[in-house]
mmCIF file of C-alpha atoms and ligand atoms in Angstrom:
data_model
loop_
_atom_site.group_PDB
_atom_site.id
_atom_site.type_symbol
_atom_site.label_atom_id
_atom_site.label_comp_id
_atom_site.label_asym_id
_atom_site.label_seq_id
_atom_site.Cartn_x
_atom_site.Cartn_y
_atom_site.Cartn_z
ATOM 1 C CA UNK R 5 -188.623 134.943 45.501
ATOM 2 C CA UNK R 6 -186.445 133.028 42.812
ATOM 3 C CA UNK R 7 -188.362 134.736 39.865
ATOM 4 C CA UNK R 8 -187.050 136.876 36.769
ATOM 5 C CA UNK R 9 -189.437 139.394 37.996
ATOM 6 C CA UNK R 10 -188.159 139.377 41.701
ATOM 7 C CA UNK R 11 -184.522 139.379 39.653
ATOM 8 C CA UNK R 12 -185.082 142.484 37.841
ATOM 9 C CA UNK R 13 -185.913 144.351 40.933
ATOM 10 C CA UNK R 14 -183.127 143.467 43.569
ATOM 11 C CA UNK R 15 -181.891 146.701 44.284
ATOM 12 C CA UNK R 16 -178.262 146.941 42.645
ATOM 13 C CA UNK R 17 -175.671 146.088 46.242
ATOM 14 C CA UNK R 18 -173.992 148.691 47.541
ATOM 15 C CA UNK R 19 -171.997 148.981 50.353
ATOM 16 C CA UNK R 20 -174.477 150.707 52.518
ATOM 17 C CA UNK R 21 -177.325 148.589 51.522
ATOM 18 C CA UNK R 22 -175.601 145.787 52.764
ATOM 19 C CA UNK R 23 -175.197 146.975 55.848
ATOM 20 C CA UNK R 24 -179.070 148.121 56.073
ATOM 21 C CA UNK R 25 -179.818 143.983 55.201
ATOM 22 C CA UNK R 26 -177.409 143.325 57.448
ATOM 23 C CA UNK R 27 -179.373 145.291 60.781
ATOM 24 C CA UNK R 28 -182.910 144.029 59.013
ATOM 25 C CA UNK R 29 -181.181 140.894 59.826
ATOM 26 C CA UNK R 30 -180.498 140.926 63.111
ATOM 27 C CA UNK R 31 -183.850 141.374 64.783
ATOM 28 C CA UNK R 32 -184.107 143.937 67.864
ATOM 29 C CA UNK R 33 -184.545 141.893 70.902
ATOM 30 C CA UNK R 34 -185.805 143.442 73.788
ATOM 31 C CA UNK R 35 -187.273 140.403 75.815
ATOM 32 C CA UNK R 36 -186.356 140.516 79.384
ATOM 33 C CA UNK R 37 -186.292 137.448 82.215
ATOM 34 C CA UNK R 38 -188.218 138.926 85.163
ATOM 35 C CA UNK R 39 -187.767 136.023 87.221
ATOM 36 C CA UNK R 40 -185.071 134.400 89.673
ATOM 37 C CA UNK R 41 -184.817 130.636 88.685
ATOM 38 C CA UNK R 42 -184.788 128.653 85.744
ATOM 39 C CA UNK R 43 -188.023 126.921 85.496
ATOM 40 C CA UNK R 44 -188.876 124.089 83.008
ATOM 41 C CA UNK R 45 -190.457 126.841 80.538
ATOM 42 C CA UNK R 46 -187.263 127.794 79.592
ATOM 43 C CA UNK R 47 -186.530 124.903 77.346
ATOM 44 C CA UNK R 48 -190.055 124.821 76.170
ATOM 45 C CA UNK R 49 -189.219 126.001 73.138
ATOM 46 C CA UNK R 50 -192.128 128.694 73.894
ATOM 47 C CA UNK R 51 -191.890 132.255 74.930
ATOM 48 C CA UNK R 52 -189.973 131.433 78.166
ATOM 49 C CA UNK R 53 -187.093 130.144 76.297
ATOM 50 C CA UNK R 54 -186.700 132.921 73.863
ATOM 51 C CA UNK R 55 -186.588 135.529 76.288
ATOM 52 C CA UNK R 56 -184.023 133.633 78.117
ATOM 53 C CA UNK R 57 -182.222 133.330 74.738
ATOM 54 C CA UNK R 58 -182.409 136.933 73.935
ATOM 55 C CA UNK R 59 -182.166 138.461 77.317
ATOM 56 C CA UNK R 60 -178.891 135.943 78.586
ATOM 57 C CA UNK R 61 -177.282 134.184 75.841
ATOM 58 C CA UNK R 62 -177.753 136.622 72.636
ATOM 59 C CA UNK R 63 -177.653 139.878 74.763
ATOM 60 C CA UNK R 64 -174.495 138.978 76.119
ATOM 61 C CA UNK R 65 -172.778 136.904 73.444
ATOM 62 C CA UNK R 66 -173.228 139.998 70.793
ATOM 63 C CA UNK R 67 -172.610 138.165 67.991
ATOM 64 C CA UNK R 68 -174.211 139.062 64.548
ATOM 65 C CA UNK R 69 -174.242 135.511 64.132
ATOM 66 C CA UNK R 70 -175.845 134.184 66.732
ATOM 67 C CA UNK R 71 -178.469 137.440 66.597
ATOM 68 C CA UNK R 72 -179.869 136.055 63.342
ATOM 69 C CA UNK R 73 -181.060 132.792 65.141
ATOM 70 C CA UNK R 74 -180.745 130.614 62.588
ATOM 71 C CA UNK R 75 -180.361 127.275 63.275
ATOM 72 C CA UNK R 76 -176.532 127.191 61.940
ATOM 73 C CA UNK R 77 -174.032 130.026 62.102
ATOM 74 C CA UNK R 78 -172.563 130.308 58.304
ATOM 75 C CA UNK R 79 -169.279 131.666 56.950
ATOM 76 C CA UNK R 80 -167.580 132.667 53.669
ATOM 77 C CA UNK R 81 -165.222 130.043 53.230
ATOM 78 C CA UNK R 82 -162.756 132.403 51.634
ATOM 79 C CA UNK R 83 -162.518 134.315 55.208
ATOM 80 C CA UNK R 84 -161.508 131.024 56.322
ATOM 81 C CA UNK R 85 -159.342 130.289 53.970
ATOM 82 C CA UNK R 86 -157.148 133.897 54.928
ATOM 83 C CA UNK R 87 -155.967 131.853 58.205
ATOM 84 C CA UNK R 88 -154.372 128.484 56.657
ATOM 85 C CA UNK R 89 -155.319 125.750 54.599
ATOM 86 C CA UNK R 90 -157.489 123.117 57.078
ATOM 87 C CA UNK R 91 -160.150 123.406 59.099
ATOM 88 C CA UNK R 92 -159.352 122.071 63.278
ATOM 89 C CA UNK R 93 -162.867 121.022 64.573
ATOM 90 C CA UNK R 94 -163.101 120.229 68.307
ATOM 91 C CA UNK R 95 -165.658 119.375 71.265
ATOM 92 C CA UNK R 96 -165.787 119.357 75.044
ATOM 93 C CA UNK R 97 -168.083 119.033 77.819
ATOM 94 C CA UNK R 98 -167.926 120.881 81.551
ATOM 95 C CA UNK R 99 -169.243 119.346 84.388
ATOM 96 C CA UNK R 100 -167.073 120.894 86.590
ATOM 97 C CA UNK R 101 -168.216 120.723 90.660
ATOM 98 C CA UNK R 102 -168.266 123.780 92.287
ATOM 99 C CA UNK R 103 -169.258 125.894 89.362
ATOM 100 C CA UNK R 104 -167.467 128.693 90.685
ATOM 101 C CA UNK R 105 -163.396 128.536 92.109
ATOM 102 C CA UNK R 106 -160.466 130.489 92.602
ATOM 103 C CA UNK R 107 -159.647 132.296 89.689
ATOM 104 C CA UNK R 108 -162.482 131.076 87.435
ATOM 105 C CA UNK R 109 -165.302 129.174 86.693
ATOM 106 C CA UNK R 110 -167.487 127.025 84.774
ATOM 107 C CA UNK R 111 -168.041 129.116 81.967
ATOM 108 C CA UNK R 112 -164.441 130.437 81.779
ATOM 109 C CA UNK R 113 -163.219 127.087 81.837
ATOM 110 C CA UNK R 114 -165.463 125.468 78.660
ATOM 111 C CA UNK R 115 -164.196 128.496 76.566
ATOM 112 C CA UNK R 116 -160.443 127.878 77.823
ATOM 113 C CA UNK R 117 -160.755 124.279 77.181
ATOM 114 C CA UNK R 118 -161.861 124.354 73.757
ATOM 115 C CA UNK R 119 -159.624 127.643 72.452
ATOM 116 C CA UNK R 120 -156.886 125.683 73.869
ATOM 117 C CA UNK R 121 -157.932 122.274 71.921
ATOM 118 C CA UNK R 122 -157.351 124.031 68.532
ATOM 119 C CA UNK R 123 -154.625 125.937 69.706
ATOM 120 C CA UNK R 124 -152.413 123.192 70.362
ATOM 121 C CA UNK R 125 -152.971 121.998 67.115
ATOM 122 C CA UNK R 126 -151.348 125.064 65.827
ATOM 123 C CA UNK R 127 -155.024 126.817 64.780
ATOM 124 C CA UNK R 128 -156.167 129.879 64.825
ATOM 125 C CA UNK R 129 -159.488 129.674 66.932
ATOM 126 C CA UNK R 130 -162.323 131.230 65.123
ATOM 127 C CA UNK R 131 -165.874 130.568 66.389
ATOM 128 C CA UNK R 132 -167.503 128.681 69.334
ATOM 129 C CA UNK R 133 -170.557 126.965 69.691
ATOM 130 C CA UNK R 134 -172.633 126.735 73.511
ATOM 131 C CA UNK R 135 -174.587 124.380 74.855
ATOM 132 C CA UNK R 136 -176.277 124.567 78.105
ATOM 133 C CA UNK R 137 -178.381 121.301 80.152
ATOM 134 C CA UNK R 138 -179.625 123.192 83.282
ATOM 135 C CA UNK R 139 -181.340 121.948 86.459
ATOM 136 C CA UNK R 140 -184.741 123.406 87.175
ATOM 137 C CA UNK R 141 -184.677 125.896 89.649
ATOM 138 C CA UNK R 142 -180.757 126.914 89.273
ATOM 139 C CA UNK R 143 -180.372 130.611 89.980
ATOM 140 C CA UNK R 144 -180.530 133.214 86.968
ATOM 141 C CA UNK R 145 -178.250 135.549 88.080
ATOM 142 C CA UNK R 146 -175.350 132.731 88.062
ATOM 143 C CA UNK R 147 -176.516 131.779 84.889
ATOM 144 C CA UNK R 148 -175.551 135.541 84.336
ATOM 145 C CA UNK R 149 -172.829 135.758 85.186
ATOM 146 C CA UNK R 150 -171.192 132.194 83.662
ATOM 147 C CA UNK R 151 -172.333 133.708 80.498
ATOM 148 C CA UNK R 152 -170.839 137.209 80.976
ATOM 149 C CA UNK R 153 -167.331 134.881 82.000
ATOM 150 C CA UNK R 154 -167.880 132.912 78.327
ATOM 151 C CA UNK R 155 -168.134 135.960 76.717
ATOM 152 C CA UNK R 156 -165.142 137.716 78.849
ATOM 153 C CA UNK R 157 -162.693 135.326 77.910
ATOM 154 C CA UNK R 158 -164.171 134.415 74.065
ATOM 155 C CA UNK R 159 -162.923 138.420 73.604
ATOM 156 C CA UNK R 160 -159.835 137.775 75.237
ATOM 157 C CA UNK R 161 -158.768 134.834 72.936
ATOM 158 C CA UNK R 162 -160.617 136.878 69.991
ATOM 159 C CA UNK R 163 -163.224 134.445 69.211
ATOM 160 C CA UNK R 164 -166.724 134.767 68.895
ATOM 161 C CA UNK R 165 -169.693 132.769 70.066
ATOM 162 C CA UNK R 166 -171.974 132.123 66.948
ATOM 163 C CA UNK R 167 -174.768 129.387 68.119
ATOM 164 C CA UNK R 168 -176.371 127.879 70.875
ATOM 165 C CA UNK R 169 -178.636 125.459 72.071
ATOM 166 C CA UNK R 170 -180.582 125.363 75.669
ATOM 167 C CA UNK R 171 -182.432 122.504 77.496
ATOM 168 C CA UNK R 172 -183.799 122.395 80.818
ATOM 169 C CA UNK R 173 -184.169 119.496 82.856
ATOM 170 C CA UNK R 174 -186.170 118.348 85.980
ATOM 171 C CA UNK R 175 -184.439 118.631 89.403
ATOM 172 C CA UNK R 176 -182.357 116.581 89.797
ATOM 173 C CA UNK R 177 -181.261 114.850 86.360
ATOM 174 C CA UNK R 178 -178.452 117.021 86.249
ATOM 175 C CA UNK R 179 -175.984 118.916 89.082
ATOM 176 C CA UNK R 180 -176.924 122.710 88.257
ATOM 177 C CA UNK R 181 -175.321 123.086 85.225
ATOM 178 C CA UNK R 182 -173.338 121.104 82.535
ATOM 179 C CA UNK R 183 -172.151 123.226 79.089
ATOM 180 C CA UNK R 184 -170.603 121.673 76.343
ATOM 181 C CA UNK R 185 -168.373 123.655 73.681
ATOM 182 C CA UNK R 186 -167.403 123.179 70.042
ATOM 183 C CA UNK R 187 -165.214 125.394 68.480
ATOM 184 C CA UNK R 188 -163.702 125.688 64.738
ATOM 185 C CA UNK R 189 -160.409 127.298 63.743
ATOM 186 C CA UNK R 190 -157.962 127.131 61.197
ATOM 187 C CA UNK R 191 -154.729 125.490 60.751
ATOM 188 C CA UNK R 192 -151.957 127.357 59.166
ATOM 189 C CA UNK R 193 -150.163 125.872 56.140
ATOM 190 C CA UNK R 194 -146.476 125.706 57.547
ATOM 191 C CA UNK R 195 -147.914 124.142 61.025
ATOM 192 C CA UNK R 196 -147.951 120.342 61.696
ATOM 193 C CA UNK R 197 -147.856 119.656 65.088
ATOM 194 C CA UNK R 198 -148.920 116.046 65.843
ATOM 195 C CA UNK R 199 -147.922 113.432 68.553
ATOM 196 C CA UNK R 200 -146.003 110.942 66.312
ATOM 197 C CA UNK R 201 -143.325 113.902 65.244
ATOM 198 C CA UNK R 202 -141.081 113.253 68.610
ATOM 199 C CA UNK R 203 -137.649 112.629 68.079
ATOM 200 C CA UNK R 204 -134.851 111.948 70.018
ATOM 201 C CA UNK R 205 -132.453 114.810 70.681
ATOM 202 C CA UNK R 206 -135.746 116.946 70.868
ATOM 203 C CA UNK R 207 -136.473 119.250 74.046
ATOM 204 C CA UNK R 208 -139.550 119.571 76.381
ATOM 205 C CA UNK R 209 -141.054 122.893 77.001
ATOM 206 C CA UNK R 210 -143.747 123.563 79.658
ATOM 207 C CA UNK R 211 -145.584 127.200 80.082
ATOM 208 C CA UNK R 212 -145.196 127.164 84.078
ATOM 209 C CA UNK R 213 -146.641 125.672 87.152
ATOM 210 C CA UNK R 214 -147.894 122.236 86.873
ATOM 211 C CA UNK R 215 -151.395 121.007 88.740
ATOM 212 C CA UNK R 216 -152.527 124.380 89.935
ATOM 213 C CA UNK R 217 -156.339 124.240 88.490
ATOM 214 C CA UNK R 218 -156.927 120.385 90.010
ATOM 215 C CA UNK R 219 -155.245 121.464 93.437
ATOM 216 C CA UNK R 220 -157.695 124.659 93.225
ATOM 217 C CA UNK R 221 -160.933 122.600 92.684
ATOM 218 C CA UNK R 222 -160.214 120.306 95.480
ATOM 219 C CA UNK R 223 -159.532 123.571 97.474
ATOM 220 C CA UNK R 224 -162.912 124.899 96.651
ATOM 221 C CA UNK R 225 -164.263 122.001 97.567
ATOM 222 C CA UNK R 226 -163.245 122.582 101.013
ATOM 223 C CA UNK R 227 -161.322 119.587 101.263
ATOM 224 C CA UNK R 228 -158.393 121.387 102.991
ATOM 225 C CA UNK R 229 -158.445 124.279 104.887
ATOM 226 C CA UNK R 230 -155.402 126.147 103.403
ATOM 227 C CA UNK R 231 -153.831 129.064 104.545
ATOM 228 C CA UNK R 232 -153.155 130.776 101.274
ATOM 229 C CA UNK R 233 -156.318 130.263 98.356
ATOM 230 C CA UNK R 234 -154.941 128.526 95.240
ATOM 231 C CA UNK R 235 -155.787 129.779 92.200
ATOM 232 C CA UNK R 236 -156.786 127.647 89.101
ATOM 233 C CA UNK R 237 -154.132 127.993 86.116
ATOM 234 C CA UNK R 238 -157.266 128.449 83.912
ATOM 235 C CA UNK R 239 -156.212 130.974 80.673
ATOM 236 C CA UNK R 240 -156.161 130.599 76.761
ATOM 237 C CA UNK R 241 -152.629 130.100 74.781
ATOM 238 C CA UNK R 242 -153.913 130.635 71.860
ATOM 239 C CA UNK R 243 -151.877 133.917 71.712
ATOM 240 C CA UNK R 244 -149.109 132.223 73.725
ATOM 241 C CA UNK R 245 -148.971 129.754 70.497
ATOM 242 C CA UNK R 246 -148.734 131.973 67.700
ATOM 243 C CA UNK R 247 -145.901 133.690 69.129
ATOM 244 C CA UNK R 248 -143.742 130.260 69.560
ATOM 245 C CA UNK R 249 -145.054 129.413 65.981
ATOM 246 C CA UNK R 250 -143.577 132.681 64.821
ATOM 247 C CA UNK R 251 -139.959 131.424 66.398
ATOM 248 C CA UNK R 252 -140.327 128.090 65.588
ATOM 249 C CA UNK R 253 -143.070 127.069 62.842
ATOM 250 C CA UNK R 254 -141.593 123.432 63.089
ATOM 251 C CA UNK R 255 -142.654 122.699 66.840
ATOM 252 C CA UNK R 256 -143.436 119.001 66.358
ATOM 253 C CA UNK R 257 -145.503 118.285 69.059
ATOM 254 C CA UNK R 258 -148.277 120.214 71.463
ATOM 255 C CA UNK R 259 -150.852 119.464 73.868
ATOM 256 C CA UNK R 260 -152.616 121.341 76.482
ATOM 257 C CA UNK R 261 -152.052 119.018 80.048
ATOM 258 C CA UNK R 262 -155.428 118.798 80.721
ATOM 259 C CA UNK R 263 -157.345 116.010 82.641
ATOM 260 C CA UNK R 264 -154.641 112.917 83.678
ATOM 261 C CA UNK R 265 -152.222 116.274 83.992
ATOM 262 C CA UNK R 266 -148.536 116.072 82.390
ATOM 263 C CA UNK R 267 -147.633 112.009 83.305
ATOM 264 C CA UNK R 268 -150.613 111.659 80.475
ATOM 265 C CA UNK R 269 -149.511 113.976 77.251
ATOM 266 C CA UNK R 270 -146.289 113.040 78.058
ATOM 267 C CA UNK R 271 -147.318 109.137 77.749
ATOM 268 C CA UNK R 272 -148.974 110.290 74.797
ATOM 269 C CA UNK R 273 -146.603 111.542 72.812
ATOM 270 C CA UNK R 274 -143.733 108.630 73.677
ATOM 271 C CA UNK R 275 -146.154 106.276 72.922
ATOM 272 C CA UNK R 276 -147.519 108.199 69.667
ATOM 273 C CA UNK R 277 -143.880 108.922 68.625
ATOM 274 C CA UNK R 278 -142.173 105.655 69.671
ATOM 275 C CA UNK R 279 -139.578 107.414 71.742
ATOM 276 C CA UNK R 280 -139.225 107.852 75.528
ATOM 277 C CA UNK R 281 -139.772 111.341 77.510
ATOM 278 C CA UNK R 282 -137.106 111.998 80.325
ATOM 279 C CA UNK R 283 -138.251 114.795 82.757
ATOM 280 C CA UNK R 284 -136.175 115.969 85.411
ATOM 281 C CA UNK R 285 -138.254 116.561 88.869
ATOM 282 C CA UNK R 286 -135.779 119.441 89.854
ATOM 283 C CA UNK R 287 -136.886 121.199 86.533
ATOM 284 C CA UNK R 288 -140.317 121.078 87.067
ATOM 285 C CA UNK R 289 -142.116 124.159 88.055
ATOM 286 C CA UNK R 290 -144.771 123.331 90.793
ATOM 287 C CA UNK R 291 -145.924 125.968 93.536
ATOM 288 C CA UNK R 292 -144.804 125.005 96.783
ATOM 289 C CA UNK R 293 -148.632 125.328 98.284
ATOM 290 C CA UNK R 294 -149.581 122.513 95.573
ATOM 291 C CA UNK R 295 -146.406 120.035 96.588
ATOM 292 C CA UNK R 296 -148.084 120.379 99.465
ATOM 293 C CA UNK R 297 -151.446 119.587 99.077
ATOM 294 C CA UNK R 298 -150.295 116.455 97.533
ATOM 295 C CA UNK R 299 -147.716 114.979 99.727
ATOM 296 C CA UNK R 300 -151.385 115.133 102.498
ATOM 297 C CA UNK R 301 -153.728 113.791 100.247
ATOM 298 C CA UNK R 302 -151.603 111.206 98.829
ATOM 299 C CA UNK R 303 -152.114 112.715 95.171
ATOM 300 C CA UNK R 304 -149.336 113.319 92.375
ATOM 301 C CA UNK R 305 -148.902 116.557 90.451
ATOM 302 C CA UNK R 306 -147.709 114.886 87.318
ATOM 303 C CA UNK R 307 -151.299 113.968 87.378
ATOM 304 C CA UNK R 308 -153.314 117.143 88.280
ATOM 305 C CA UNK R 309 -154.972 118.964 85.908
ATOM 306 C CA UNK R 310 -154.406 122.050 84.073
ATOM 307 C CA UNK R 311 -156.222 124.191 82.111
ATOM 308 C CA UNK R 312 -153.311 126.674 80.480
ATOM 309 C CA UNK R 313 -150.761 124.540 80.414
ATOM 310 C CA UNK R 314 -149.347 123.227 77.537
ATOM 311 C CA UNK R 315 -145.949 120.940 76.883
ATOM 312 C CA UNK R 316 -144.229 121.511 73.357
ATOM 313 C CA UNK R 317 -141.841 119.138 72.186
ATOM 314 C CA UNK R 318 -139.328 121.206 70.236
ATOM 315 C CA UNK R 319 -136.309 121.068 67.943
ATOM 316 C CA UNK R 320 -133.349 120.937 70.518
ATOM 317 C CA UNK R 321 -131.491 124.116 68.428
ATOM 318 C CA UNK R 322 -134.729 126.485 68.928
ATOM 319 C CA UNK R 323 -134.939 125.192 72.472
ATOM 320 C CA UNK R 324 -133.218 128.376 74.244
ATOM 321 C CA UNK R 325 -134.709 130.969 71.448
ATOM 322 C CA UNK R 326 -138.211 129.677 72.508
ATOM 323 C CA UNK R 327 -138.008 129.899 76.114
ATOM 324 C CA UNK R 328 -136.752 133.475 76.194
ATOM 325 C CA UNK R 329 -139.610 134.566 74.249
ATOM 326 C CA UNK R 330 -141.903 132.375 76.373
ATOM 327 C CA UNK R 331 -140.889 134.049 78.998
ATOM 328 C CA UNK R 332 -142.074 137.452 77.551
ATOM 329 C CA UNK R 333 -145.775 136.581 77.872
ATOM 330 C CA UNK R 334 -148.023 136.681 80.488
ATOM 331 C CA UNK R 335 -149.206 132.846 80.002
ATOM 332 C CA UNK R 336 -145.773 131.971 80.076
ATOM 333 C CA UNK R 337 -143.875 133.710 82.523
ATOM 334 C CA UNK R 338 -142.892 130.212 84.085
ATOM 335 C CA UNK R 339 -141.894 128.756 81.332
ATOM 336 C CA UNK R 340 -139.101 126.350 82.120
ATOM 337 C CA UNK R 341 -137.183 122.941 79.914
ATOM 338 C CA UNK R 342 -137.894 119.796 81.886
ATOM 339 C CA UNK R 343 -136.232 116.831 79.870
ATOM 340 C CA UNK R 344 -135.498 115.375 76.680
ATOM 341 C CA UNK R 345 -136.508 113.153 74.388
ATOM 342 C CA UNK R 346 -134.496 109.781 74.220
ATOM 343 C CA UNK R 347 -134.548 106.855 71.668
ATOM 344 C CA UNK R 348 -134.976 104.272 74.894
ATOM 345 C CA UNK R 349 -137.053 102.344 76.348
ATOM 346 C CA UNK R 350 -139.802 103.375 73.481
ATOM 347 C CA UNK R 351 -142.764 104.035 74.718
ATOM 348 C CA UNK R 352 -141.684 104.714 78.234
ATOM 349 C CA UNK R 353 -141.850 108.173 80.074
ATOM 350 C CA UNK R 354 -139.124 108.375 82.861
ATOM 351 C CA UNK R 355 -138.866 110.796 85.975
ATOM 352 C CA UNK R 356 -135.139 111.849 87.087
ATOM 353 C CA UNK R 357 -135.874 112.739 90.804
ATOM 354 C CA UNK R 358 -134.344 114.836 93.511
ATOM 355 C CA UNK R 359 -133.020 111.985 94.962
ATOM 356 C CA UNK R 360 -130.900 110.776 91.899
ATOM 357 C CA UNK R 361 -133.495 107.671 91.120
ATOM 358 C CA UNK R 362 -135.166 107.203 88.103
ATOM 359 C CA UNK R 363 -138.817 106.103 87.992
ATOM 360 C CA UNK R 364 -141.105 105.214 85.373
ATOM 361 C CA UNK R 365 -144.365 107.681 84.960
ATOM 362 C CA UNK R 366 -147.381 105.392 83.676
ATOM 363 C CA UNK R 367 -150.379 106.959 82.138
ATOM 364 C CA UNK R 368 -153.044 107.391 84.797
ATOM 365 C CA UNK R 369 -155.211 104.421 85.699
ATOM 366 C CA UNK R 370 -158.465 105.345 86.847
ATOM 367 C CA UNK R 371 -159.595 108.866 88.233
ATOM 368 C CA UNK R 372 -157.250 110.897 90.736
ATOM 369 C CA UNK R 373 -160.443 113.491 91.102
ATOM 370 C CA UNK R 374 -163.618 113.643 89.688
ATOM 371 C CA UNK R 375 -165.510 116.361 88.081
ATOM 372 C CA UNK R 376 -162.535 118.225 87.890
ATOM 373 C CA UNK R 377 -163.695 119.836 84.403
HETATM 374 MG MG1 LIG K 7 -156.457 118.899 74.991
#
């Protein structure tokens, strides 16, 4: 309706108008699934689909965004432009096997993973995107609740989910469920934390316990019959973040200690940076039921993964400062200093051990555990 006619009678905005467009805009769903298992109709495209949409992903989600089913979510780039000057852009996908573990699952862990992502970058983490490949016949009602556990944690970290996409595939083509997340924040302006900033005479921070979320998956796997459960680490630092940025806004380097655990950011940033990471093994914090696992299955923490675990590498003169305050949170209770960075050998990461040796950590070759994430 771009005519001067349809011009001249746009009703004049006011607030409350806006807000009746607004509702108008968001269409009433009230479409339920009736059925147990996903079948191929619902990634049709048909009916099937849409009340899946409505009834599990938009229901739950409660986004206005996402309500208006477009096929984008859209923002005002001046809300955006509140939080900082660029925009931090990220992607990740979960094929994580079992779906559900010790202190989380599937669904908690893609929303973890990719607040965390832009986190460590120093944004704020505004909106998430979710995309679901199921196998044919997987059961509704964990569909439910891996959706409930995105949304759950999205409110936790304060972001919201704002689009979607669903497929459905035979038996077989994939294992249950696989969900990929993108997610966009903002980065803001006094922040620059990137893996070339190392220097020697800097200090290494880590939030707590090291390899508790791989050491829980191979647990739930039923690999090891352990006395006492292990819980995965899984939890978002976004908040954890800001309040180190607010002690020190120069942190020069971050990464969450994902997949290839701590041996691999730490590679990354000595290699990035040109410098070499010392760590002493007495510092570092690892639960006594996870040593264990390892020494019997022949695996090393430094390469578990982690999924709220981050490693700062921080001016040595806001070193104690950021600790304390560390300390103070609930993601970071744990926190402890585990080396330094040196000038020599470049490129090198180096273990101090209990034993008074010194041994050289090399980034991971090949995969300690599959389908970890
Ligand atoms: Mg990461």
């Amino acid at each position: 309706m771009n005519s001067p006619i349809a011009d001249a009678v746009k009703p004049i905005a006011s607030e409350n108008n806006i807000v009746a467009a607004k509702k108008n805009n968001i269409r009433q769903r009230s479409a339920k699934v009736n059925v147990d298992k996903i079948t191929l109709a619902h990634g049709s495209g048909g009916k099937a689909m849409r009340d899946l949409i409505d009834d599990v992903f938009v229901g739950t989600f409660d986004s206005d965004e996402l309500s208006k089913l477009e096929d984008q979510a859209r923002f005002d780039l001046t809300d955006l432009s509140i939080f900082g000057d660029r925009l931090a852009m990220t992607t990740d996908s979960y094929v994580v096997d079992p779906l559900f573990f010790p202190g989380g699952d599937i669904g908690k862990l893609a929303v973890t993973g990719t607040v965390n992502d832009l986190a460590v970058g120093g944004a704020v983490p505004l909106y998430l995107t979710c995309s679901m490949i199921i196998e044919e016949g997987f059961l509704i009602a964990d569909l439910r609740k891996i959706v409930r556990s995105m949304k759950n944690t999205a409110d936790e970290a304060g972001v919201s989910i704002v689009t979607g996409d669903t497929k459905v595939v035979h038996r077989g083509a994939v294992d249950k469920l696989f969900i990929n997340t993108a997610g966009v924040g903002v980065i803001p302006h006094s922040v620059n934390m990137t893996s070339d900033r190392a220097m020697p005479g800097d200090v290494i921070i880590i939030n707590g316990y090291v390899g508790d979320h791989g050491a829980a998956i191979v647990d739930a796997r039923g690999e090891m019959s352990l006395q006492n459960t292990i819980e995965t680490d899984c939890q978002t630092l976004n908040e954890l973040i800001q309040l180190m940025l607010t002690i020190c806004p120069d942190i020069h380097c971050m990464r969450d200690a994902t997949r290839g655990g701590i041996a691999t950011v730490l590679n990354e940033f000595a290699i990035g940076s040109n410098v070499c990471m010392h760590i002493d093994e007495s510092a570092l914090p690892i639960r006594h039921e996870v040593r264990g696992m390892c020494e019997i299955l022949g695996l090393d923490p430094l390469y578990l993964a982690n999924e709220g675990k981050l490693i700062a590498i921080v001016p040595a003169e806001f070193a104690e400062q950021l600790l304390e305050v560390m300390k103070t949170h609930k993601s970071g209770i744990e926190s402890a200093i585990v080396g330094k960075v040196t000038e020599s050998p470049r490129g090198g990461v180096i273990l101090n051990t209990t034993f008074g040796g010194k041994r050289m950590v090399d980034m991971l070759v090949g995969e300690q555990l599959p389908r970890i994430c």
